[in-house]
PDB file of C-alpha atoms in Angstrom:
ATOM      1  CA  MET A 251     -57.772 -47.340 -76.490  1.00  0.00           C
ATOM      2  CA  ALA A 252     -58.854 -49.942 -73.560  1.00  0.00           C
ATOM      3  CA  LEU A 253     -55.150 -52.221 -74.692  1.00  0.00           C
ATOM      4  CA  LEU A 254     -53.427 -49.282 -74.233  1.00  0.00           C
ATOM      5  CA  PHE A 255     -54.862 -49.141 -70.353  1.00  0.00           C
ATOM      6  CA  LEU A 256     -54.231 -52.562 -69.993  1.00  0.00           C
ATOM      7  CA  ILE A 257     -50.146 -52.058 -70.932  1.00  0.00           C
ATOM      8  CA  ALA A 258     -50.325 -48.818 -68.546  1.00  0.00           C
ATOM      9  CA  SER A 259     -52.511 -50.717 -65.359  1.00  0.00           C
ATOM     10  CA  MET A 260     -49.826 -54.491 -66.027  1.00  0.00           C
ATOM     11  CA  GLY A 261     -46.888 -51.531 -66.161  1.00  0.00           C
ATOM     12  CA  ALA A 262     -48.075 -49.912 -62.853  1.00  0.00           C
ATOM     13  CA  LEU A 263     -48.830 -53.376 -61.151  1.00  0.00           C
ATOM     14  CA  ASN A 264     -45.195 -55.002 -61.447  1.00  0.00           C
ATOM     15  CA  LEU A 265     -43.290 -51.766 -60.361  1.00  0.00           C
ATOM     16  CA  HIS A 266     -46.160 -51.539 -56.988  1.00  0.00           C
ATOM     17  CA  ALA A 267     -45.079 -55.788 -56.504  1.00  0.00           C
ATOM     18  CA  GLN A 268     -41.312 -54.995 -57.049  1.00  0.00           C
ATOM     19  CA  THR A 269     -41.121 -52.249 -53.969  1.00  0.00           C
ATOM     20  CA  LEU A 270     -42.883 -54.140 -51.689  1.00  0.00           C
ATOM     21  CA  THR A 271     -40.067 -56.901 -51.368  1.00  0.00           C
ATOM     22  CA  GLN A 272     -37.930 -54.698 -49.925  1.00  0.00           C
ATOM     23  CA  GLY A 273     -37.453 -52.467 -47.340  1.00  0.00           C
ATOM     24  CA  ALA A 274     -35.204 -49.739 -45.884  1.00  0.00           C
ATOM     25  CA  ILE A 275     -33.823 -48.186 -43.152  1.00  0.00           C
ATOM     26  CA  ALA A 276     -33.003 -44.660 -41.943  1.00  0.00           C
ATOM     27  CA  GLY A 277     -32.043 -42.005 -38.886  1.00  0.00           C
ATOM     28  CA  THR A 278     -30.085 -39.813 -37.654  1.00  0.00           C
ATOM     29  CA  ILE A 279     -26.206 -39.995 -36.357  1.00  0.00           C
ATOM     30  CA  THR A 280     -25.629 -37.386 -33.479  1.00  0.00           C
ATOM     31  CA  ASP A 281     -22.579 -36.836 -31.299  1.00  0.00           C
ATOM     32  CA  PRO A 282     -23.310 -37.385 -27.165  1.00  0.00           C
ATOM     33  CA  SER A 283     -24.261 -33.306 -26.542  1.00  0.00           C
ATOM     34  CA  GLY A 284     -27.299 -34.058 -29.018  1.00  0.00           C
ATOM     35  CA  ALA A 285     -25.958 -31.975 -32.308  1.00  0.00           C
ATOM     36  CA  VAL A 286     -25.550 -33.880 -35.860  1.00  0.00           C
ATOM     37  CA  VAL A 287     -23.114 -35.823 -37.360  1.00  0.00           C
ATOM     38  CA  PRO A 288     -22.882 -34.493 -40.729  1.00  0.00           C
ATOM     39  CA  ASN A 289     -20.875 -36.898 -43.804  1.00  0.00           C
ATOM     40  CA  ALA A 290     -20.566 -39.922 -41.354  1.00  0.00           C
ATOM     41  CA  SER A 291     -20.158 -43.424 -43.616  1.00  0.00           C
ATOM     42  CA  VAL A 292     -23.400 -45.719 -42.590  1.00  0.00           C
ATOM     43  CA  THR A 293     -23.480 -49.705 -43.754  1.00  0.00           C
ATOM     44  CA  ALA A 294     -25.512 -52.020 -44.073  1.00  0.00           C
ATOM     45  CA  LYS A 295     -24.538 -55.242 -43.673  1.00  0.00           C
ATOM     46  CA  ASN A 296     -27.223 -58.558 -44.136  1.00  0.00           C
ATOM     47  CA  ASN A 297     -26.136 -61.160 -41.139  1.00  0.00           C
ATOM     48  CA  GLN A 298     -28.142 -63.869 -43.920  1.00  0.00           C
ATOM     49  CA  THR A 299     -25.694 -62.866 -47.208  1.00  0.00           C
ATOM     50  CA  GLY A 300     -22.997 -60.804 -45.972  1.00  0.00           C
ATOM     51  CA  ALA A 301     -24.165 -58.025 -48.695  1.00  0.00           C
ATOM     52  CA  THR A 302     -23.368 -54.704 -47.698  1.00  0.00           C
ATOM     53  CA  SER A 303     -25.151 -51.174 -48.616  1.00  0.00           C
ATOM     54  CA  THR A 304     -23.976 -47.850 -47.766  1.00  0.00           C
ATOM     55  CA  ALA A 305     -24.850 -44.181 -47.107  1.00  0.00           C
ATOM     56  CA  THR A 306     -23.807 -40.670 -45.995  1.00  0.00           C
ATOM     57  CA  THR A 307     -25.521 -38.804 -43.790  1.00  0.00           C
ATOM     58  CA  ASN A 308     -26.256 -34.790 -44.943  1.00  0.00           C
ATOM     59  CA  GLY A 309     -26.402 -31.777 -43.387  1.00  0.00           C
ATOM     60  CA  THR A 310     -28.365 -32.967 -40.602  1.00  0.00           C
ATOM     61  CA  GLY A 311     -26.935 -35.841 -39.917  1.00  0.00           C
ATOM     62  CA  PHE A 312     -30.118 -37.643 -41.991  1.00  0.00           C
ATOM     63  CA  TYR A 313     -29.457 -41.099 -44.043  1.00  0.00           C
ATOM     64  CA  ARG A 314     -31.477 -43.174 -45.705  1.00  0.00           C
ATOM     65  CA  ILE A 315     -31.120 -47.238 -46.638  1.00  0.00           C
ATOM     66  CA  SER A 316     -33.600 -48.235 -49.623  1.00  0.00           C
ATOM     67  CA  LEU A 317     -33.746 -51.451 -51.625  1.00  0.00           C
ATOM     68  CA  LEU A 318     -33.290 -53.804 -48.616  1.00  0.00           C
ATOM     69  CA  PRO A 319     -34.886 -57.336 -48.488  1.00  0.00           C
ATOM     70  CA  PRO A 320     -36.416 -58.376 -45.431  1.00  0.00           C
ATOM     71  CA  GLY A 321     -33.699 -59.958 -42.913  1.00  0.00           C
ATOM     72  CA  MET A 322     -31.778 -59.017 -39.767  1.00  0.00           C
ATOM     73  CA  TYR A 323     -29.059 -55.765 -40.640  1.00  0.00           C
ATOM     74  CA  THR A 324     -25.900 -55.084 -38.589  1.00  0.00           C
ATOM     75  CA  VAL A 325     -25.855 -50.748 -39.180  1.00  0.00           C
ATOM     76  CA  THR A 326     -21.904 -49.818 -38.892  1.00  0.00           C
ATOM     77  CA  VAL A 327     -21.133 -45.757 -38.303  1.00  0.00           C
ATOM     78  CA  ASN A 328     -17.949 -44.186 -39.242  1.00  0.00           C
ATOM     79  CA  ALA A 329     -16.981 -40.982 -38.712  1.00  0.00           C
ATOM     80  CA  PRO A 330     -13.632 -38.446 -38.326  1.00  0.00           C
ATOM     81  CA  ASN A 331     -12.954 -38.329 -34.688  1.00  0.00           C
ATOM     82  CA  PHE A 332     -15.373 -40.884 -33.273  1.00  0.00           C
ATOM     83  CA  GLN A 333     -15.409 -44.058 -32.482  1.00  0.00           C
ATOM     84  CA  PRO A 334     -17.796 -46.408 -34.753  1.00  0.00           C
ATOM     85  CA  THR A 335     -20.500 -47.703 -33.814  1.00  0.00           C
ATOM     86  CA  THR A 336     -22.743 -51.161 -34.610  1.00  0.00           C
ATOM     87  CA  SER A 337     -26.331 -51.983 -34.367  1.00  0.00           C
ATOM     88  CA  THR A 338     -29.056 -54.891 -35.240  1.00  0.00           C
ATOM     89  CA  VAL A 339     -31.913 -53.462 -37.217  1.00  0.00           C
ATOM     90  CA  GLY A 340     -34.742 -55.946 -38.721  1.00  0.00           C
ATOM     91  CA  VAL A 341     -35.949 -54.993 -41.899  1.00  0.00           C
ATOM     92  CA  SER A 342     -39.294 -55.945 -43.205  1.00  0.00           C
ATOM     93  CA  ILE A 343     -40.954 -55.742 -46.132  1.00  0.00           C
ATOM     94  CA  GLY A 344     -42.564 -51.898 -47.268  1.00  0.00           C
ATOM     95  CA  GLN A 345     -41.452 -50.647 -44.216  1.00  0.00           C
ATOM     96  CA  THR A 346     -39.073 -48.251 -42.774  1.00  0.00           C
ATOM     97  CA  SER A 347     -36.720 -48.965 -40.138  1.00  0.00           C
ATOM     98  CA  SER A 348     -35.334 -46.917 -38.085  1.00  0.00           C
ATOM     99  CA  ALA A 349     -31.708 -47.198 -36.596  1.00  0.00           C
ATOM    100  CA  ASN A 350     -31.239 -44.047 -34.982  1.00  0.00           C
ATOM    101  CA  LEU A 351     -27.298 -43.737 -33.512  1.00  0.00           C
ATOM    102  CA  GLN A 352     -25.066 -41.903 -30.573  1.00  0.00           C
ATOM    103  CA  LEU A 353     -21.873 -41.781 -31.897  1.00  0.00           C
ATOM    104  CA  ALA A 354     -19.113 -41.348 -28.901  1.00  0.00           C
ATOM    105  CA  LEU A 355     -15.672 -38.578 -29.111  1.00  0.00           C
ATOM    106  CA  ALA A 356     -12.649 -41.128 -30.147  1.00  0.00           C
ATOM    107  CA  ALA A 357     -10.276 -41.472 -27.340  1.00  0.00           C
ATOM    108  CA  ALA A 358      -7.318 -38.725 -27.913  1.00  0.00           C
ATOM    109  CA  THR A 359      -3.734 -39.893 -28.247  1.00  0.00           C
ATOM    110  CA  GLN A 360      -0.375 -38.458 -27.538  1.00  0.00           C
ATOM    111  CA  THR A 361       2.709 -37.612 -29.715  1.00  0.00           C
TER     112      THR A 361
END
């Protein structure tokens, strides 16, 4: 019985150690009036390695990108009828960095 407890404890410690080597970026995307923007594409690019991770905002404009190695990231948001916007965010081990961004309306085009 003690051996079973020891094995289970080691597995839990290993899982805990893995989660403490990464961080996350989360936030809410809004338009110029402050209304949330659902279905916006959010990309976090690691400035050192070039690796990217993506997410899509939900119905409340919220997104979360998890399992990111620590470092500086360029967060880019794209949505139809809006200009893309970017921000630089630092990610730390075991922390969720906030990146709430506001999109500007795209310029109207005439045909």
